[in-house]
C-alpha positions as a LaTeX table, in Angstrom:
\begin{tabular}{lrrr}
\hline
Residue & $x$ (\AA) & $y$ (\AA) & $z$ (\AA) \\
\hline
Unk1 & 10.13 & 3.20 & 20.13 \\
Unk2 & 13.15 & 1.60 & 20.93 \\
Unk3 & 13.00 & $-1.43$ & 18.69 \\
Unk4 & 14.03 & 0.65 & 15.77 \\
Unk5 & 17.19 & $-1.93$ & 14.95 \\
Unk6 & 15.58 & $-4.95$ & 15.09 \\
Unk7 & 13.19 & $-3.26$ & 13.17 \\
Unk8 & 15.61 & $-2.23$ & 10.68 \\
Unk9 & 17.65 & $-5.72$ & 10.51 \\
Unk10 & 14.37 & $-7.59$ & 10.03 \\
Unk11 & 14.18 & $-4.91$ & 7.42 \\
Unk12 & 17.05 & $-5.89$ & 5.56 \\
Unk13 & 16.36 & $-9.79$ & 5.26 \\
Unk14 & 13.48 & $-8.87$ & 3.83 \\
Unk15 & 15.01 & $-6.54$ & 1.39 \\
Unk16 & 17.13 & $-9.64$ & 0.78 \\
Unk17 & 14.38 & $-12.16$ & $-0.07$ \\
Unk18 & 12.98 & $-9.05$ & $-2.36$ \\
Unk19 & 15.64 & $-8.58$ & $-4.21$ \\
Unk20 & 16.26 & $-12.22$ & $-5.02$ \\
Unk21 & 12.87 & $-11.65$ & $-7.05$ \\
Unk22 & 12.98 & $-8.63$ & $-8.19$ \\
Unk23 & 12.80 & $-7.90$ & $-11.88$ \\
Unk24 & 11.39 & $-4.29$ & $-11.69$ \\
Unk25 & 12.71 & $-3.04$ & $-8.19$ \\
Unk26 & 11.55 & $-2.88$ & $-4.73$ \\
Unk27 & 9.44 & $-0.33$ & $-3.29$ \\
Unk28 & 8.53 & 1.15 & 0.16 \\
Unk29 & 6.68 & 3.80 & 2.00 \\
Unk30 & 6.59 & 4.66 & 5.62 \\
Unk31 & 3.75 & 4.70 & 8.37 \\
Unk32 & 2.78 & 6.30 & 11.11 \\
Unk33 & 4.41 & 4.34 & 13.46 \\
Unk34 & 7.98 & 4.83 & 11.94 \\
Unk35 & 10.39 & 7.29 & 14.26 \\
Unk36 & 12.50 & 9.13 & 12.68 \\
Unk37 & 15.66 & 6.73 & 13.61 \\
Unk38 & 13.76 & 3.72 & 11.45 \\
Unk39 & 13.49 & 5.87 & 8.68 \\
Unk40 & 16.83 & 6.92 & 8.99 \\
Unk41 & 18.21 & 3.17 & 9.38 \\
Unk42 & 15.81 & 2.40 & 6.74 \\
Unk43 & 17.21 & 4.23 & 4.15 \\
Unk44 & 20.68 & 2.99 & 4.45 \\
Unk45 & 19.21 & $-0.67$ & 3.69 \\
Unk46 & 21.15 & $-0.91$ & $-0.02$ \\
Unk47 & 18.14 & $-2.31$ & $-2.79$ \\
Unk48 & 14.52 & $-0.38$ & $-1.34$ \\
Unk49 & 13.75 & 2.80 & $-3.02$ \\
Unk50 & 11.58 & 4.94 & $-0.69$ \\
Unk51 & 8.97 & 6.68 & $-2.40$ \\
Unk52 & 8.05 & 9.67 & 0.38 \\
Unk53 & 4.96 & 11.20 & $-1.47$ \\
Unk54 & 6.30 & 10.89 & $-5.37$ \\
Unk55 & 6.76 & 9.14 & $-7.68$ \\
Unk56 & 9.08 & 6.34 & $-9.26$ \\
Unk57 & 10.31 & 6.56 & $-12.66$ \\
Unk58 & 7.91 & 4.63 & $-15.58$ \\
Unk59 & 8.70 & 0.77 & $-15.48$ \\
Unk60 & 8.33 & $-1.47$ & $-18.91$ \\
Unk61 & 7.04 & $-4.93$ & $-17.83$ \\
Unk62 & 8.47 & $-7.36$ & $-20.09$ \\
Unk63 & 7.76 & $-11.10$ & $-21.61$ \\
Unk64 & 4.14 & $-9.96$ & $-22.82$ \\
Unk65 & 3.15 & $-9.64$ & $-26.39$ \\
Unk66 & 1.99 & $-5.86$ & $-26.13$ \\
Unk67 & 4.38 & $-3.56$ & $-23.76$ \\
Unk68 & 2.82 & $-2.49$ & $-20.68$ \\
Unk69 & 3.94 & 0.47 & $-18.67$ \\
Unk70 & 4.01 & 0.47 & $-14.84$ \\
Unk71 & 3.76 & 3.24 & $-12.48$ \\
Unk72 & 4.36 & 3.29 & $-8.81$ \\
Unk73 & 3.55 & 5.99 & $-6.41$ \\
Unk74 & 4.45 & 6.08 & $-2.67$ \\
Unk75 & 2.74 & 7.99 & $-0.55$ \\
Unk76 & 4.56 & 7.94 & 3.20 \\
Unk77 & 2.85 & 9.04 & 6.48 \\
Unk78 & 2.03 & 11.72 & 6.26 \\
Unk79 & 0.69 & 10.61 & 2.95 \\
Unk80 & $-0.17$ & 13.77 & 0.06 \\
Unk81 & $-2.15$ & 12.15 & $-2.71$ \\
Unk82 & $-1.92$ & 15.32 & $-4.42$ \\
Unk83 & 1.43 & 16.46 & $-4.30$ \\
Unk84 & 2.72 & 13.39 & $-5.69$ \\
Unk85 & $-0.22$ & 12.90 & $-8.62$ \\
Unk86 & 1.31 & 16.45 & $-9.41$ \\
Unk87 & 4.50 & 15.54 & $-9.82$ \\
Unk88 & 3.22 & 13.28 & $-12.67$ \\
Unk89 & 1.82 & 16.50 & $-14.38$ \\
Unk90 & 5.70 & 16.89 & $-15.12$ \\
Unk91 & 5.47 & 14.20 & $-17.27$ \\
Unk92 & 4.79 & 14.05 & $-20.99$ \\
Unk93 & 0.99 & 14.34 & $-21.09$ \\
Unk94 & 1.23 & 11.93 & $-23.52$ \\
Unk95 & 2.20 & 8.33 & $-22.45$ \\
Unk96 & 2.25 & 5.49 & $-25.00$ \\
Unk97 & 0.87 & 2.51 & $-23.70$ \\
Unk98 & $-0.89$ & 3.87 & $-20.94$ \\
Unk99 & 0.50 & 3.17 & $-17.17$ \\
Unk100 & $-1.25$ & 1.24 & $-14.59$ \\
Unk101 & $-0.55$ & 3.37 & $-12.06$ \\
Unk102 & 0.26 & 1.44 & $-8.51$ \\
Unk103 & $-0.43$ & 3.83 & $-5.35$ \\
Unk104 & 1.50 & 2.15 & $-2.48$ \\
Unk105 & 0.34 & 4.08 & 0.78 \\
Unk106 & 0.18 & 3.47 & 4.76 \\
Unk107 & $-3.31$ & 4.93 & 5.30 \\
Unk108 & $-6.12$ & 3.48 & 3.53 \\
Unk109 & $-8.37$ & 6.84 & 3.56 \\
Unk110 & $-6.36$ & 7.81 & 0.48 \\
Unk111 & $-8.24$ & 5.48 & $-1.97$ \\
Unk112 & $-11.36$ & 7.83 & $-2.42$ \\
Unk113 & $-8.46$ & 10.83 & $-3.49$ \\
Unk114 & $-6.28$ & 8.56 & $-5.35$ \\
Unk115 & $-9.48$ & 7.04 & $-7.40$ \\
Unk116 & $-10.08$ & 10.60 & $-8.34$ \\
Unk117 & $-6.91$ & 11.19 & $-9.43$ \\
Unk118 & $-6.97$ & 7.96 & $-11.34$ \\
Unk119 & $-5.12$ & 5.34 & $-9.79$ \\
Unk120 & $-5.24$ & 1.75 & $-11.20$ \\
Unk121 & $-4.64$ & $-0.09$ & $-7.28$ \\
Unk122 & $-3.76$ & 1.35 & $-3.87$ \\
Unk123 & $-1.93$ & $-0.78$ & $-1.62$ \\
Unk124 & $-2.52$ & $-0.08$ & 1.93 \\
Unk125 & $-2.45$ & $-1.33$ & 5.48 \\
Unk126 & $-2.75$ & 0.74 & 8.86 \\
Unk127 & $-6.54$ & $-0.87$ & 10.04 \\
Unk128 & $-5.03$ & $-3.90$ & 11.47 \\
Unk129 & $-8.09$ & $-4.91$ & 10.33 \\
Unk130 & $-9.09$ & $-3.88$ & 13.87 \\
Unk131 & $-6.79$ & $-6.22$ & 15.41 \\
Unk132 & $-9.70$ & $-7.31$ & 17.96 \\
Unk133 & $-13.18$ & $-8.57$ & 16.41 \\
Unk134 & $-16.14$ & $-9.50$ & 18.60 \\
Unk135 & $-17.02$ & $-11.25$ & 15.55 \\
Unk136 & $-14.97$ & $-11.86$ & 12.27 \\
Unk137 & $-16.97$ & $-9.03$ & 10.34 \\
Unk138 & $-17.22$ & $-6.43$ & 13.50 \\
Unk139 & $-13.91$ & $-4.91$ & 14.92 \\
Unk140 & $-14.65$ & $-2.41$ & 17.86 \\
Unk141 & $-11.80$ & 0.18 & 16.22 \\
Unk142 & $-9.58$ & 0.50 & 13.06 \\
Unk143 & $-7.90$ & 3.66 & 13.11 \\
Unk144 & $-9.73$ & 4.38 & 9.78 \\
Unk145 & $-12.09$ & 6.97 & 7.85 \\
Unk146 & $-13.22$ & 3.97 & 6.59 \\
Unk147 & $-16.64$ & 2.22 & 7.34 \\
Unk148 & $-15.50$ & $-0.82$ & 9.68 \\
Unk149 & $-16.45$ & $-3.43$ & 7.55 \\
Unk150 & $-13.92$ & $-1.86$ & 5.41 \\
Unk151 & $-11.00$ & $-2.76$ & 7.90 \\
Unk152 & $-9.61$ & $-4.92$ & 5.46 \\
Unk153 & $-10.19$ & $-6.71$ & 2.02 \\
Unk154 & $-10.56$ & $-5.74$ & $-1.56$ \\
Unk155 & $-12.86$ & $-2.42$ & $-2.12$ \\
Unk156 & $-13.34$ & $-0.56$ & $-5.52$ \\
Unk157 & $-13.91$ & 3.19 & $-5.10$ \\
Unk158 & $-15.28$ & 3.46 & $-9.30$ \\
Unk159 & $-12.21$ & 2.20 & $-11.57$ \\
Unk160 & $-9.81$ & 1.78 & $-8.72$ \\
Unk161 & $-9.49$ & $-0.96$ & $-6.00$ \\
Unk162 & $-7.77$ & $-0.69$ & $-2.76$ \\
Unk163 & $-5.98$ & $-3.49$ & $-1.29$ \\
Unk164 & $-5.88$ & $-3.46$ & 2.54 \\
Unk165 & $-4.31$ & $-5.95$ & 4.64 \\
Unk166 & $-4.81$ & $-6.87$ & 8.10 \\
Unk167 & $-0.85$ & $-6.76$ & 8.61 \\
Unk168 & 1.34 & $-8.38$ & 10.59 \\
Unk169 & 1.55 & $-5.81$ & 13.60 \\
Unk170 & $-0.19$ & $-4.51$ & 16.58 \\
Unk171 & $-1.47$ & $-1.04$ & 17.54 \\
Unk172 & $-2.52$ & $-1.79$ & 21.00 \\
Unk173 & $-2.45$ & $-4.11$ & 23.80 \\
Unk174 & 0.72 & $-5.53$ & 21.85 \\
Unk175 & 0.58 & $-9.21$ & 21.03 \\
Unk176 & $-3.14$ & $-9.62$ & 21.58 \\
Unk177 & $-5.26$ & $-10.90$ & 18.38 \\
Unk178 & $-9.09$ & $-11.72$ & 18.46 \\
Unk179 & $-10.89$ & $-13.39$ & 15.34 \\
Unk180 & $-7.83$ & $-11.46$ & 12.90 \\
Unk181 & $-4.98$ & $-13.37$ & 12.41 \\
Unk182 & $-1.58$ & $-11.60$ & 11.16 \\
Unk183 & $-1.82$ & $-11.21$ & 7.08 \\
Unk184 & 1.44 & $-10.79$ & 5.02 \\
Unk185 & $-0.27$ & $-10.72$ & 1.35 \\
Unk186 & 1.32 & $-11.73$ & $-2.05$ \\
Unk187 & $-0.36$ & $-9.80$ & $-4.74$ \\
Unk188 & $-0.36$ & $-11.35$ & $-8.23$ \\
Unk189 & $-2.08$ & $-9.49$ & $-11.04$ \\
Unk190 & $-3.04$ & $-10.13$ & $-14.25$ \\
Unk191 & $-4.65$ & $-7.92$ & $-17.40$ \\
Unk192 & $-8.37$ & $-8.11$ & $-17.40$ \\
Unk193 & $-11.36$ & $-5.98$ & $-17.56$ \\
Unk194 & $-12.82$ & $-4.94$ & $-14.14$ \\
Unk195 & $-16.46$ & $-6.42$ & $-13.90$ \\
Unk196 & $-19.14$ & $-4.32$ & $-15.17$ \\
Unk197 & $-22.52$ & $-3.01$ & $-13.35$ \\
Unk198 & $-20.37$ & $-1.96$ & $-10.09$ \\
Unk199 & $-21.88$ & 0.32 & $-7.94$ \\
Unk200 & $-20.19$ & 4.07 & $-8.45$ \\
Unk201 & $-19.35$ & 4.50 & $-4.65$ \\
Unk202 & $-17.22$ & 3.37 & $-2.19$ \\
Unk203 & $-17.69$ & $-0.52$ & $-1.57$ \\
Unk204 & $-16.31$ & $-3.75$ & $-0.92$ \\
Unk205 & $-15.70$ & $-6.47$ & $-3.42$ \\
Unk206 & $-14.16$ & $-9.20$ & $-0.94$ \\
Unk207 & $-13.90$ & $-9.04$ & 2.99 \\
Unk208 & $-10.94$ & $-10.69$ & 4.30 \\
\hline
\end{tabular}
């Protein structure tokens, strides 16, 4: 509170630097900490769709030798998993190829829900990773309904995997870091099976 233009102009040079790559559009979602004047600014910033709890409309990836189709779903604070995997019930049942469907969300708690509704990824942050770690793998507090080991990293909840980053913010006793240094991740994927003999549940496939 009372940062919200900075906020917003750091905002738009990122939108900026986005744009100057995009090919298939920029995406956002809120969180928890965003007042009601940052979202407001926000969505005056020309170039960022804001996806509050629906869905975007299908994407076609191109330069590949089969078509792929994307889907992206943005689930703001407070995020509804189900409201917007209903609004893809709208949709012809029939989709030809299939989507990978992209959850972007603030709260990582929604994997579990979205992996049941059949997301491909979920793309989330909140945890700060803890922000503060005694040790690298043991933060005191994450602000998560996650087990604390899964602060941050790469889990797989059965076919989907939730990417959770330790951010670039702080929740608490502003400016102060222990044993987690900011994160601003670049995601690159690429087609390829997931590997096989997984446990079912919950876990984590790489700490970060």
């Amino acid at each position: 509170i009372g940062h919200e233009s900075a906020a917003a102009d750091l905002l738009a040079d990122l939108a900026v630097a986005a744009r100057a790559r995009d090919r298939l559009g920029v995406y956002g979602v809120f969180g928890n900490h965003d007042t009601d004047r940052v979202r407001q600014l926000a969505r005056r910033i020309t170039g960022i769709t804001w996806l509050e709890n629906r869905a975007a409309p299908i994407l076609r990836v191109p330069g590949r030798s089969e078509p792929l189709a994307l889907r992206v779903i943005g689930l703001s604070y407070p995020e509804d998993p189900l409201s917007a995997m209903l609004e893809l019930g709208r949709a012809p049942a029939k989709q030809s190829p299939r989507p990978l469907t992209i959850v972007l969300a603030h709260m990582p708690s929604v994997l579990t829900a979205c992996a049941d509704m059949g997301a491909s990824i979920v793309i989330a942050g909140h945890t700060h990773a803890g922000q503060i770690r005694l040790a690298p793998g043991f933060a005191i507090h994450t602000s998560s309904d996650l087990p604390g080991h899964m602060a941050s990293g790469i889990l797989r909840s059965r076919d989907t995997l939730g990417l959770i980053s330790r951010g670039v913010g702080e929740g608490f006793w502003s400016g102060l870091r222990i044993n987690c240094p900011r994160q601003l991740p670049l995601y690159v994927l690429s087609p390829g099976p997931l590997a096989s003999g997984e446990p079912t549940g919950l876990h984590c496939v790489k700490a970060w």
